[in-house]
GROMACS .gro file of C-alpha atoms in nm:
model
  126
    1MET     CA    1  -0.002  -0.010  -0.006
    2LEU     CA    2   0.280   0.243   0.078
    3ARG     CA    3   0.461   0.168  -0.246
    4ASN     CA    4   0.174   0.310  -0.456
    5GLN     CA    5   0.160   0.627  -0.248
    6PRO     CA    6   0.428   0.828  -0.436
    7ARG     CA    7   0.265   0.735  -0.768
    8ARG     CA    8  -0.068   0.853  -0.643
    9ASP     CA    9   0.080   1.182  -0.524
   10LEU     CA   10   0.262   1.237  -0.854
   11HIS     CA   11  -0.070   1.186  -1.037
   12TRP     CA   12  -0.252   1.416  -0.793
   13LEU     CA   13   0.027   1.675  -0.857
   14LYS     CA   14  -0.009   1.653  -1.227
   15ARG     CA   15  -0.384   1.703  -1.209
   16GLN     CA   16  -0.336   1.997  -0.978
   17GLY     CA   17  -0.080   2.147  -1.226
   18ARG     CA   18  -0.315   2.113  -1.517
   19LYS     CA   19  -0.589   2.271  -1.322
   20ASP     CA   20  -0.377   2.554  -1.213
   21ARG     CA   21  -0.248   2.592  -1.563
   22ARG     CA   22  -0.608   2.631  -1.692
   23ILE     CA   23  -0.684   2.880  -1.431
   24THR     CA   24  -0.366   3.087  -1.507
   25VAL     CA   25  -0.426   3.087  -1.881
   26SER     CA   26  -0.782   3.213  -1.821
   27VAL     CA   27  -0.670   3.488  -1.582
   28VAL     CA   28  -0.381   3.603  -1.820
   29THR     CA   29  -0.603   3.597  -2.122
   30GLY     CA   30  -0.874   3.792  -1.926
   31VAL     CA   31  -0.645   4.059  -1.810
   32LEU     CA   32  -0.508   4.101  -2.158
   33ALA     CA   33  -0.860   4.144  -2.290
   34PHE     CA   34  -0.957   4.384  -2.009
   35TRP     CA   35  -0.650   4.606  -2.071
   36TYR     CA   36  -0.709   4.597  -2.437
   37ARG     CA   37  -1.072   4.696  -2.389
   38GLN     CA   38  -0.987   4.963  -2.140
   39LEU     CA   39  -0.707   5.139  -2.317
   40SER     CA   40  -0.821   5.092  -2.682
   41PRO     CA   41  -0.911   5.433  -2.811
   42ASP     CA   42  -1.190   5.290  -3.033
   43LEU     CA   43  -1.376   5.103  -2.769
   44SER     CA   44  -1.359   5.340  -2.475
   45PRO     CA   45  -1.476   5.701  -2.550
   46ALA     CA   46  -1.353   5.852  -2.214
   47ASP     CA   47  -1.002   5.930  -2.127
   48PRO     CA   48  -0.878   5.646  -1.911
   49MET     CA   49  -0.601   5.858  -1.745
   50PRO     CA   50  -0.649   6.117  -1.473
   51ALA     CA   51  -0.539   6.472  -1.531
   52SER     CA   52  -0.358   6.553  -1.196
   53GLY     CA   53   0.007   6.467  -1.141
   54PRO     CA   54  -0.009   6.230  -0.845
   55LEU     CA   55  -0.310   6.041  -0.971
   56LEU     CA   56  -0.143   6.015  -1.318
   57ALA     CA   57   0.171   5.873  -1.145
   58ILE     CA   58  -0.026   5.613  -0.944
   59SER     CA   59  -0.224   5.530  -1.246
   60LEU     CA   60   0.083   5.479  -1.463
   61GLY     CA   61   0.251   5.278  -1.178
   62LEU     CA   62  -0.049   5.039  -1.161
   63VAL     CA   63  -0.055   4.994  -1.536
   64THR     CA   64   0.323   4.919  -1.532
   65ALA     CA   65   0.297   4.690  -1.246
   66SER     CA   66   0.003   4.497  -1.417
   67GLY     CA   67   0.196   4.468  -1.741
   68ALA     CA   68   0.520   4.349  -1.566
   69ALA     CA   69   0.323   4.093  -1.358
   70TRP     CA   70   0.149   3.981  -1.675
   71LEU     CA   71   0.477   3.931  -1.868
   72VAL     CA   72   0.627   3.735  -1.569
   73SER     CA   73   0.321   3.515  -1.557
   74ALA     CA   74   0.332   3.450  -1.939
   75TYR     CA   75   0.692   3.372  -1.909
   76PHE     CA   76   0.641   3.100  -1.654
   77LEU     CA   77   0.356   2.960  -1.855
   78ALA     CA   78   0.582   2.944  -2.162
   79ILE     CA   79   0.835   2.755  -1.966
   80THR     CA   80   0.593   2.494  -1.872
   81ALA     CA   81   0.459   2.427  -2.225
   82ARG     CA   82   0.658   2.102  -2.270
   83PRO     CA   83   0.543   1.805  -2.066
   84GLN     CA   84   0.789   1.632  -1.840
   85ARG     CA   85   0.821   1.269  -1.759
   86GLU     CA   86   1.031   1.246  -1.450
   87ALA     CA   87   0.904   1.316  -1.101
   88VAL     CA   88   1.157   1.596  -1.041
   89GLU     CA   89   1.060   1.764  -1.361
   90VAL     CA   90   0.692   1.745  -1.274
   91LEU     CA   91   0.769   1.911  -0.942
   92ARG     CA   92   0.952   2.191  -1.122
   93ARG     CA   93   0.665   2.231  -1.371
   94VAL     CA   94   0.407   2.247  -1.094
   95SER     CA   95   0.612   2.494  -0.905
   96ARG     CA   96   0.642   2.716  -1.219
   97ILE     CA   97   0.276   2.700  -1.288
   98SER     CA   98   0.210   2.792  -0.920
   99ARG     CA   99   0.429   3.097  -0.959
  100ALA     CA  100   0.261   3.190  -1.285
  101LYS     CA  101  -0.067   3.175  -1.114
  102GLU     CA  102   0.037   3.392  -0.836
  103TRP     CA  103   0.181   3.649  -1.091
  104ALA     CA  104  -0.131   3.635  -1.290
  105PHE     CA  105  -0.347   3.713  -0.994
  106CYS     CA  106  -0.108   4.008  -0.909
  107SER     CA  107  -0.157   4.136  -1.257
  108LEU     CA  108  -0.544   4.104  -1.215
  109SER     CA  109  -0.501   4.280  -0.870
  110ALA     CA  110  -0.324   4.579  -1.026
  111TYR     CA  111  -0.582   4.606  -1.289
  112VAL     CA  112  -0.865   4.608  -1.033
  113ALA     CA  113  -0.670   4.869  -0.819
  114TRP     CA  114  -0.625   5.080  -1.146
  115HIS     CA  115  -0.992   5.045  -1.226
  116LEU     CA  116  -1.097   5.127  -0.864
  117LEU     CA  117  -0.873   5.438  -0.884
  118GLN     CA  118  -1.042   5.558  -1.203
  119PHE     CA  119  -1.384   5.504  -1.041
  120VAL     CA  120  -1.297   5.698  -0.722
  121THR     CA  121  -1.140   5.966  -0.925
  122ALA     CA  122  -1.443   6.010  -1.137
  123LEU     CA  123  -1.669   6.027  -0.831
  124LEU     CA  124  -1.463   6.292  -0.663
  125VAL     CA  125  -1.404   6.497  -0.972
  126ARG     CA  126  -1.780   6.531  -1.066
   0.00000   0.00000   0.00000
């Protein structure tokens, strides 16, 4: 019974990695679509950036942070594209997928913070 335990754990780890990879790809794709929709001049008639200096700096910082986190997440996802056979390689792959998921959610958080900043700014200005 104990002999099969590592094999079951490895299968569970692979399943978890596939699940996390699907979640990460969804979040990365969603953030890219959100940013495209928000910053595209054809789709959004309003100016997305605030006019005052400090708000503009915060806004640009959030946009930059979201973009950088998105790139790091996409990099980790690209590294994990090739399936691995050995247990150590599977562990590395799952670890990279986990890091990609964390960075994807950091990118999403920066987008949400930027959107919240825009909302609050619009409320206070009007």
